[in-house]
């Protein structure tokens, strides 16, 4: 093969790298479906609120899972991989504003911050729900542990924080749309298949440790079970 052709092929060849393991993808799309349902049921009220409480507890379980998986999970799922110092994030922001091309297989530094913010907001939402009440027939499992004044405070947090969460989700979807439509990166496909294309082969083994996956899932499932059994 002529050298020039070989050189061209080596620059255009892409390697499929498994960036998002199966649990990250299940975590992500369960969050999307769960929060959609919680929004609908929260606004609707009535009998469906029994399921609001159950699914709300499951969202807390997802966050517990993701915290464990952020510590002992597959390489690109780890907080240490995508949580970047503010100075690093500002440099990244300056570079993209200058139109420079930046390559990140996992979350880029801004995306990393977004993940943390979304997780804190979802945690706050679900945690405040545990102490909330609609003053008719739905209350969180820990409602009776606190005074009605404190419960009112948690219920207000549950209402207010949801608007902040919606704004963060809108920003997140906007950022994904920018990468997909303007930068032509197939991010949504990656969150479905787990794979991203890279000009270089992976230097690290991205295979998750399935024992740790099961361990994290068991802890999360136990938390959900204990919460629901109190509800
Ligand atoms: C309720 C709505 C949503 C929530 C709470 C949410 C939350 C998240 C979280 C927490 C992550 C980080 C995943 C991880 O590392 O564990 C993430 C990543 C991602 N989300 Fe969402 N998401 C939502 C909706 C969507 C929608 C509707 C789309 C697609 C249209 C989407 C596309 C993505 C993509 C592509 C990534 C990976 C970004 C990257 O490559 O860095 N998300 N999302
Ligand atoms: C990510 C998780 C959650 C989301 C997104 C969510 C969302 C919502 C929304 C949108 C409302 C309606 C607020 C309004 O009328 O303005 C609501 C109400 C409520 N939620 Fe949740 N919720 C979540 C978790 C939970 C959990 C875990 C519990 C209890 C275990 C819970 C208990 C309640 C209660 C009791 C209400 C009624 C409050 C009232 O009507 O004043 N929620 N939730």
mmCIF file of C-alpha atoms and ligand atoms in Angstrom:
data_model
loop_
_atom_site.group_PDB
_atom_site.id
_atom_site.type_symbol
_atom_site.label_atom_id
_atom_site.label_comp_id
_atom_site.label_asym_id
_atom_site.label_seq_id
_atom_site.Cartn_x
_atom_site.Cartn_y
_atom_site.Cartn_z
ATOM 1 C CA UNK A 1 0.000 0.000 0.000
ATOM 2 C CA UNK A 2 1.436 3.447 -0.879
ATOM 3 C CA UNK A 3 2.800 5.284 2.188
ATOM 4 C CA UNK A 4 0.542 8.308 1.667
ATOM 5 C CA UNK A 5 -2.585 6.155 1.595
ATOM 6 C CA UNK A 6 -1.455 4.248 4.668
ATOM 7 C CA UNK A 7 -0.792 7.541 6.505
ATOM 8 C CA UNK A 8 -4.219 8.853 5.475
ATOM 9 C CA UNK A 9 -5.933 5.677 6.607
ATOM 10 C CA UNK A 10 -4.139 5.738 9.922
ATOM 11 C CA UNK A 11 -5.379 9.304 10.571
ATOM 12 C CA UNK A 12 -8.979 8.547 9.568
ATOM 13 C CA UNK A 13 -9.218 5.147 11.260
ATOM 14 C CA UNK A 14 -11.458 5.299 14.308
ATOM 15 C CA UNK A 15 -11.477 3.018 17.313
ATOM 16 C CA UNK A 16 -14.713 2.262 19.161
ATOM 17 C CA UNK A 17 -14.062 2.637 22.881
ATOM 18 C CA UNK A 18 -16.501 1.460 25.527
ATOM 19 C CA UNK A 19 -16.782 4.616 27.611
ATOM 20 C CA UNK A 20 -20.158 4.196 29.376
ATOM 21 C CA UNK A 21 -20.598 0.756 30.946
ATOM 22 C CA UNK A 22 -24.049 -0.870 31.082
ATOM 23 C CA UNK A 23 -24.792 0.409 34.599
ATOM 24 C CA UNK A 24 -24.130 4.068 33.670
ATOM 25 C CA UNK A 25 -26.540 3.741 30.743
ATOM 26 C CA UNK A 26 -29.227 2.094 32.871
ATOM 27 C CA UNK A 27 -28.620 4.752 35.562
ATOM 28 C CA UNK A 28 -29.000 7.569 33.024
ATOM 29 C CA UNK A 29 -32.135 6.429 31.211
ATOM 30 C CA UNK A 30 -33.786 5.353 34.500
ATOM 31 C CA UNK A 31 -33.207 8.892 35.795
ATOM 32 C CA UNK A 32 -34.827 10.336 32.669
ATOM 33 C CA UNK A 33 -37.882 8.029 32.887
ATOM 34 C CA UNK A 34 -38.119 8.341 36.696
ATOM 35 C CA UNK A 35 -37.935 12.132 36.822
ATOM 36 C CA UNK A 36 -40.462 12.361 33.976
ATOM 37 C CA UNK A 37 -42.871 10.197 35.995
ATOM 38 C CA UNK A 38 -42.200 12.106 39.253
ATOM 39 C CA UNK A 39 -42.911 15.423 37.539
ATOM 40 C CA UNK A 40 -46.183 14.119 36.111
ATOM 41 C CA UNK A 41 -47.333 12.390 39.319
ATOM 42 C CA UNK A 42 -46.248 15.297 41.569
ATOM 43 C CA UNK A 43 -48.361 17.730 39.536
ATOM 44 C CA UNK A 44 -51.264 15.275 39.195
ATOM 45 C CA UNK A 45 -51.496 14.274 42.898
ATOM 46 C CA UNK A 46 -54.138 11.808 44.137
ATOM 47 C CA UNK A 47 -53.716 8.018 44.143
ATOM 48 C CA UNK A 48 -50.675 8.059 41.850
ATOM 49 C CA UNK A 49 -48.719 9.678 44.719
ATOM 50 C CA UNK A 50 -48.209 6.205 46.246
ATOM 51 C CA UNK A 51 -46.027 5.490 43.208
ATOM 52 C CA UNK A 52 -44.469 8.953 43.433
ATOM 53 C CA UNK A 53 -43.081 7.966 46.834
ATOM 54 C CA UNK A 54 -41.824 4.550 45.598
ATOM 55 C CA UNK A 55 -40.200 5.885 42.437
ATOM 56 C CA UNK A 56 -38.819 8.878 44.370
ATOM 57 C CA UNK A 57 -37.087 6.429 46.763
ATOM 58 C CA UNK A 58 -35.747 4.542 43.719
ATOM 59 C CA UNK A 59 -34.174 7.819 42.475
ATOM 60 C CA UNK A 60 -32.382 8.120 45.790
ATOM 61 C CA UNK A 61 -31.154 4.541 45.249
ATOM 62 C CA UNK A 62 -29.814 5.521 41.823
ATOM 63 C CA UNK A 63 -27.848 8.387 43.366
ATOM 64 C CA UNK A 64 -26.452 6.070 46.074
ATOM 65 C CA UNK A 65 -25.405 3.636 43.323
ATOM 66 C CA UNK A 66 -23.748 6.415 41.294
ATOM 67 C CA UNK A 67 -21.792 7.681 44.321
ATOM 68 C CA UNK A 68 -20.358 4.180 44.909
ATOM 69 C CA UNK A 69 -19.756 3.731 41.186
ATOM 70 C CA UNK A 70 -18.036 7.125 41.054
ATOM 71 C CA UNK A 71 -15.467 5.730 43.497
ATOM 72 C CA UNK A 72 -15.083 2.057 42.533
ATOM 73 C CA UNK A 73 -16.629 2.057 39.048
ATOM 74 C CA UNK A 74 -15.260 1.685 35.531
ATOM 75 C CA UNK A 75 -12.532 4.206 34.570
ATOM 76 C CA UNK A 76 -14.696 6.860 32.824
ATOM 77 C CA UNK A 77 -17.408 6.660 35.508
ATOM 78 C CA UNK A 78 -15.013 7.685 38.286
ATOM 79 C CA UNK A 79 -15.257 11.166 39.816
ATOM 80 C CA UNK A 80 -11.448 11.358 39.753
ATOM 81 C CA UNK A 81 -11.596 11.032 35.944
ATOM 82 C CA UNK A 82 -14.028 13.863 35.198
ATOM 83 C CA UNK A 83 -14.062 16.128 38.250
ATOM 84 C CA UNK A 84 -11.675 18.915 37.268
ATOM 85 C CA UNK A 85 -10.426 21.901 39.271
ATOM 86 C CA UNK A 86 -12.215 25.253 38.496
ATOM 87 C CA UNK A 87 -8.983 26.651 36.953
ATOM 88 C CA UNK A 88 -8.788 23.676 34.571
ATOM 89 C CA UNK A 89 -12.485 24.130 33.724
ATOM 90 C CA UNK A 90 -11.988 27.863 32.952
ATOM 91 C CA UNK A 91 -9.067 27.054 30.654
ATOM 92 C CA UNK A 92 -11.287 24.515 28.884
ATOM 93 C CA UNK A 93 -14.062 27.133 28.557
ATOM 94 C CA UNK A 94 -11.593 29.728 27.162
ATOM 95 C CA UNK A 95 -10.331 27.185 24.629
ATOM 96 C CA UNK A 96 -13.789 26.294 23.339
ATOM 97 C CA UNK A 97 -14.730 29.991 23.116
ATOM 98 C CA UNK A 98 -11.596 30.505 20.982
ATOM 99 C CA UNK A 99 -12.882 27.671 18.789
ATOM 100 C CA UNK A 100 -10.040 25.316 19.659
ATOM 101 C CA UNK A 101 -10.783 21.621 19.307
ATOM 102 C CA UNK A 102 -10.780 19.718 22.575
ATOM 103 C CA UNK A 103 -11.063 15.979 22.888
ATOM 104 C CA UNK A 104 -12.456 14.180 25.916
ATOM 105 C CA UNK A 105 -13.565 10.574 25.813
ATOM 106 C CA UNK A 106 -15.413 10.804 29.138
ATOM 107 C CA UNK A 107 -17.191 13.949 30.373
ATOM 108 C CA UNK A 108 -15.482 17.205 29.444
ATOM 109 C CA UNK A 109 -14.681 19.454 32.470
ATOM 110 C CA UNK A 110 -17.912 21.476 32.161
ATOM 111 C CA UNK A 111 -19.913 18.268 31.685
ATOM 112 C CA UNK A 112 -18.251 16.879 34.821
ATOM 113 C CA UNK A 113 -19.484 19.854 36.869
ATOM 114 C CA UNK A 114 -22.933 19.432 35.356
ATOM 115 C CA UNK A 115 -23.014 15.773 36.475
ATOM 116 C CA UNK A 116 -22.138 16.774 40.056
ATOM 117 C CA UNK A 117 -24.727 19.594 40.078
ATOM 118 C CA UNK A 118 -27.465 17.332 38.667
ATOM 119 C CA UNK A 119 -26.675 14.652 41.233
ATOM 120 C CA UNK A 120 -26.758 17.145 44.144
ATOM 121 C CA UNK A 121 -30.098 18.554 42.924
ATOM 122 C CA UNK A 122 -31.664 15.101 42.455
ATOM 123 C CA UNK A 123 -30.407 14.048 45.884
ATOM 124 C CA UNK A 124 -31.827 17.234 47.491
ATOM 125 C CA UNK A 125 -35.144 16.649 45.704
ATOM 126 C CA UNK A 126 -35.497 13.046 46.830
ATOM 127 C CA UNK A 127 -34.148 13.679 50.348
ATOM 128 C CA UNK A 128 -36.564 16.582 50.958
ATOM 129 C CA UNK A 129 -39.397 14.328 49.677
ATOM 130 C CA UNK A 130 -38.751 11.899 52.554
ATOM 131 C CA UNK A 131 -39.983 14.588 54.986
ATOM 132 C CA UNK A 132 -42.630 16.229 52.759
ATOM 133 C CA UNK A 133 -46.390 16.110 52.972
ATOM 134 C CA UNK A 134 -49.274 17.316 50.821
ATOM 135 C CA UNK A 135 -51.363 17.738 54.015
ATOM 136 C CA UNK A 136 -54.026 15.393 52.561
ATOM 137 C CA UNK A 137 -52.957 11.757 52.315
ATOM 138 C CA UNK A 138 -49.380 11.585 51.013
ATOM 139 C CA UNK A 139 -46.346 11.917 53.190
ATOM 140 C CA UNK A 140 -42.727 10.861 52.996
ATOM 141 C CA UNK A 141 -41.585 7.939 55.214
ATOM 142 C CA UNK A 142 -39.809 10.229 57.708
ATOM 143 C CA UNK A 143 -42.565 12.825 57.953
ATOM 144 C CA UNK A 144 -43.632 11.657 61.432
ATOM 145 C CA UNK A 145 -40.086 12.044 62.812
ATOM 146 C CA UNK A 146 -40.141 15.845 62.553
ATOM 147 C CA UNK A 147 -42.412 18.717 63.584
ATOM 148 C CA UNK A 148 -45.037 19.978 61.128
ATOM 149 C CA UNK A 149 -43.125 23.280 60.859
ATOM 150 C CA UNK A 150 -39.943 21.476 59.791
ATOM 151 C CA UNK A 151 -41.964 19.358 57.367
ATOM 152 C CA UNK A 152 -43.379 22.532 55.824
ATOM 153 C CA UNK A 153 -39.806 23.693 55.289
ATOM 154 C CA UNK A 154 -38.851 20.402 53.575
ATOM 155 C CA UNK A 155 -42.024 20.560 51.454
ATOM 156 C CA UNK A 156 -41.086 24.096 50.311
ATOM 157 C CA UNK A 157 -37.578 22.863 49.484
ATOM 158 C CA UNK A 158 -39.190 19.984 47.524
ATOM 159 C CA UNK A 159 -41.213 22.529 45.489
ATOM 160 C CA UNK A 160 -38.470 25.142 44.998
ATOM 161 C CA UNK A 161 -35.633 22.729 44.280
ATOM 162 C CA UNK A 162 -37.687 21.052 41.553
ATOM 163 C CA UNK A 163 -37.667 24.305 39.555
ATOM 164 C CA UNK A 164 -33.897 24.580 39.926
ATOM 165 C CA UNK A 165 -33.592 20.907 38.873
ATOM 166 C CA UNK A 166 -35.740 21.576 35.786
ATOM 167 C CA UNK A 167 -33.495 24.529 34.846
ATOM 168 C CA UNK A 168 -30.363 22.358 35.252
ATOM 169 C CA UNK A 169 -31.927 19.589 33.127
ATOM 170 C CA UNK A 170 -32.808 22.142 30.423
ATOM 171 C CA UNK A 171 -29.185 23.359 30.452
ATOM 172 C CA UNK A 172 -27.948 19.758 30.288
ATOM 173 C CA UNK A 173 -30.184 18.926 27.306
ATOM 174 C CA UNK A 174 -29.157 22.229 25.663
ATOM 175 C CA UNK A 175 -25.463 21.349 26.085
ATOM 176 C CA UNK A 176 -26.038 17.864 24.638
ATOM 177 C CA UNK A 177 -27.960 19.397 21.691
ATOM 178 C CA UNK A 178 -25.036 21.808 21.055
ATOM 179 C CA UNK A 179 -22.543 18.921 20.927
ATOM 180 C CA UNK A 180 -24.804 16.803 18.727
ATOM 181 C CA UNK A 181 -26.105 19.452 16.306
ATOM 182 C CA UNK A 182 -23.234 21.957 16.097
ATOM 183 C CA UNK A 183 -20.159 19.905 16.930
ATOM 184 C CA UNK A 184 -21.543 16.774 15.242
ATOM 185 C CA UNK A 185 -20.596 14.469 18.116
ATOM 186 C CA UNK A 186 -22.797 11.374 18.450
ATOM 187 C CA UNK A 187 -23.229 11.740 22.239
ATOM 188 C CA UNK A 188 -26.784 10.397 22.474
ATOM 189 C CA UNK A 189 -25.834 7.292 20.505
ATOM 190 C CA UNK A 190 -22.906 6.830 22.927
ATOM 191 C CA UNK A 191 -25.254 7.007 25.928
ATOM 192 C CA UNK A 192 -27.272 4.211 24.244
ATOM 193 C CA UNK A 193 -24.476 1.923 23.013
ATOM 194 C CA UNK A 194 -21.774 2.939 25.500
ATOM 195 C CA UNK A 195 -19.224 3.489 22.716
ATOM 196 C CA UNK A 196 -17.379 6.588 21.557
ATOM 197 C CA UNK A 197 -15.181 6.838 18.468
ATOM 198 C CA UNK A 198 -11.564 7.832 18.984
ATOM 199 C CA UNK A 199 -8.651 8.304 16.581
ATOM 200 C CA UNK A 200 -6.469 6.431 19.096
ATOM 201 C CA UNK A 201 -6.973 2.984 20.624
ATOM 202 C CA UNK A 202 -7.731 2.962 24.339
ATOM 203 C CA UNK A 203 -4.681 2.906 26.577
ATOM 204 C CA UNK A 204 -6.700 1.682 29.531
ATOM 205 C CA UNK A 205 -8.889 -1.336 30.125
ATOM 206 C CA UNK A 206 -12.441 0.060 30.304
ATOM 207 C CA UNK A 207 -14.074 -3.212 31.387
ATOM 208 C CA UNK A 208 -16.028 -2.715 34.620
ATOM 209 C CA UNK A 209 -15.518 -4.878 37.677
ATOM 210 C CA UNK A 210 -18.843 -6.763 37.801
ATOM 211 C CA UNK A 211 -18.375 -7.789 41.422
ATOM 212 C CA UNK A 212 -18.093 -4.108 42.442
ATOM 213 C CA UNK A 213 -21.106 -3.366 40.222
ATOM 214 C CA UNK A 214 -23.166 -5.976 42.062
ATOM 215 C CA UNK A 215 -21.897 -4.718 45.419
ATOM 216 C CA UNK A 216 -22.871 -1.095 44.641
ATOM 217 C CA UNK A 217 -26.252 -2.196 43.285
ATOM 218 C CA UNK A 218 -26.890 -4.274 46.429
ATOM 219 C CA UNK A 219 -26.158 -1.319 48.720
ATOM 220 C CA UNK A 220 -28.451 0.916 46.635
ATOM 221 C CA UNK A 221 -31.224 -1.723 46.563
ATOM 222 C CA UNK A 222 -30.988 -2.139 50.358
ATOM 223 C CA UNK A 223 -31.365 1.633 50.849
ATOM 224 C CA UNK A 224 -34.452 1.671 48.579
ATOM 225 C CA UNK A 225 -35.934 -1.376 50.338
ATOM 226 C CA UNK A 226 -35.450 0.173 53.802
ATOM 227 C CA UNK A 227 -36.996 3.484 52.687
ATOM 228 C CA UNK A 228 -39.989 1.866 50.995
ATOM 229 C CA UNK A 229 -40.616 -0.414 53.971
ATOM 230 C CA UNK A 230 -40.995 2.739 56.109
ATOM 231 C CA UNK A 231 -43.373 4.391 53.628
HETATM 232 C C1 LIG B 1 -34.382 14.004 33.499
HETATM 233 C C2 LIG B 1 -33.536 14.365 32.584
HETATM 234 C C3 LIG B 1 -32.051 14.066 32.627
HETATM 235 C C4 LIG B 1 -31.213 13.913 33.692
HETATM 236 C C5 LIG B 1 -31.534 14.044 35.173
HETATM 237 C C6 LIG B 1 -29.894 13.607 33.153
HETATM 238 C C7 LIG B 1 -28.767 13.376 33.924
HETATM 239 C C8 LIG B 1 -27.527 13.028 33.437
HETATM 240 C C9 LIG B 1 -26.395 12.645 34.237
HETATM 241 C C10 LIG B 1 -26.386 12.571 35.775
HETATM 242 C C11 LIG B 1 -25.376 12.366 33.390
HETATM 243 C C12 LIG B 1 -23.988 11.858 33.778
HETATM 244 C C13 LIG B 1 -23.945 10.370 33.555
HETATM 245 C C14 LIG B 1 -22.926 9.723 34.459
HETATM 246 O O1 LIG B 1 -21.724 9.971 34.352
HETATM 247 O O2 LIG B 1 -23.353 8.957 35.321
HETATM 248 C C15 LIG B 1 -25.828 12.588 32.043
HETATM 249 C C16 LIG B 1 -25.081 12.419 30.903
HETATM 250 C C17 LIG B 1 -25.603 12.495 29.632
HETATM 251 N N1 LIG B 1 -26.912 12.773 29.294
HETATM 252 FE FE1 LIG B 1 -28.423 13.191 30.534
HETATM 253 N N2 LIG B 1 -29.959 13.573 31.789
HETATM 254 C C18 LIG B 1 -31.255 13.861 31.438
HETATM 255 C C19 LIG B 1 -31.778 13.913 30.172
HETATM 256 C C20 LIG B 1 -31.068 13.657 29.051
HETATM 257 C C21 LIG B 1 -31.623 13.622 27.711
HETATM 258 C C22 LIG B 1 -33.116 13.857 27.389
HETATM 259 C C23 LIG B 1 -30.600 13.347 26.870
HETATM 260 C C24 LIG B 1 -30.607 13.219 25.384
HETATM 261 C C25 LIG B 1 -31.311 13.920 24.589
HETATM 262 C C26 LIG B 1 -29.398 13.198 27.669
HETATM 263 C C27 LIG B 1 -28.165 12.900 27.169
HETATM 264 C C28 LIG B 1 -27.034 12.716 27.922
HETATM 265 C C29 LIG B 1 -25.733 12.400 27.351
HETATM 266 C C30 LIG B 1 -25.442 12.261 25.870
HETATM 267 C C31 LIG B 1 -24.840 12.291 28.422
HETATM 268 C C32 LIG B 1 -23.331 12.007 28.319
HETATM 269 C C33 LIG B 1 -22.639 13.303 28.101
HETATM 270 C C34 LIG B 1 -21.152 13.094 27.839
HETATM 271 O O3 LIG B 1 -20.809 12.392 26.906
HETATM 272 O O4 LIG B 1 -20.380 13.665 28.621
HETATM 273 N N3 LIG B 1 -29.713 13.394 28.986
HETATM 274 N N4 LIG B 1 -27.169 12.975 32.102
HETATM 275 C C1 LIG B 2 -35.974 12.991 42.224
HETATM 276 C C2 LIG B 2 -37.009 12.696 42.982
HETATM 277 C C3 LIG B 2 -38.294 13.487 43.046
HETATM 278 C C4 LIG B 2 -38.840 14.409 42.179
HETATM 279 C C5 LIG B 2 -38.267 14.908 40.868
HETATM 280 C C6 LIG B 2 -40.085 14.866 42.765
HETATM 281 C C7 LIG B 2 -40.930 15.833 42.201
HETATM 282 C C8 LIG B 2 -42.074 16.314 42.789
HETATM 283 C C9 LIG B 2 -42.926 17.336 42.225
HETATM 284 C C10 LIG B 2 -42.699 18.034 40.889
HETATM 285 C C11 LIG B 2 -43.949 17.556 43.107
HETATM 286 C C12 LIG B 2 -45.088 18.556 42.947
HETATM 287 C C13 LIG B 2 -44.672 19.867 43.537
HETATM 288 C C14 LIG B 2 -45.685 20.936 43.279
HETATM 289 O O1 LIG B 2 -46.889 20.668 43.392
HETATM 290 O O2 LIG B 2 -45.242 22.059 42.980
HETATM 291 C C15 LIG B 2 -43.751 16.670 44.220
HETATM 292 C C16 LIG B 2 -44.575 16.595 45.326
HETATM 293 C C17 LIG B 2 -44.410 15.700 46.353
HETATM 294 N N1 LIG B 2 -43.403 14.759 46.471
HETATM 295 FE FE1 LIG B 2 -41.881 14.473 45.208
HETATM 296 N N2 LIG B 2 -40.296 14.209 43.952
HETATM 297 C C18 LIG B 2 -39.223 13.346 44.145
HETATM 298 C C19 LIG B 2 -39.026 12.497 45.205
HETATM 299 C C20 LIG B 2 -39.919 12.334 46.239
HETATM 300 C C21 LIG B 2 -39.756 11.389 47.337
HETATM 301 C C22 LIG B 2 -38.557 10.445 47.528
HETATM 302 C C23 LIG B 2 -40.824 11.535 48.145
HETATM 303 C C24 LIG B 2 -41.172 10.795 49.403
HETATM 304 C C25 LIG B 2 -40.629 9.656 49.752
HETATM 305 C C26 LIG B 2 -41.662 12.576 47.588
HETATM 306 C C27 LIG B 2 -42.835 13.042 48.140
HETATM 307 C C28 LIG B 2 -43.605 14.062 47.653
HETATM 308 C C29 LIG B 2 -44.780 14.591 48.336
HETATM 309 C C30 LIG B 2 -45.325 14.114 49.686
HETATM 310 C C31 LIG B 2 -45.275 15.615 47.515
HETATM 311 C C32 LIG B 2 -46.502 16.480 47.770
HETATM 312 C C33 LIG B 2 -46.096 17.817 48.301
HETATM 313 C C34 LIG B 2 -47.230 18.828 48.158
HETATM 314 O O3 LIG B 2 -48.201 18.574 47.449
HETATM 315 O O4 LIG B 2 -47.087 19.902 48.728
HETATM 316 N N3 LIG B 2 -41.085 13.040 46.416
HETATM 317 N N4 LIG B 2 -42.593 15.921 44.001
#
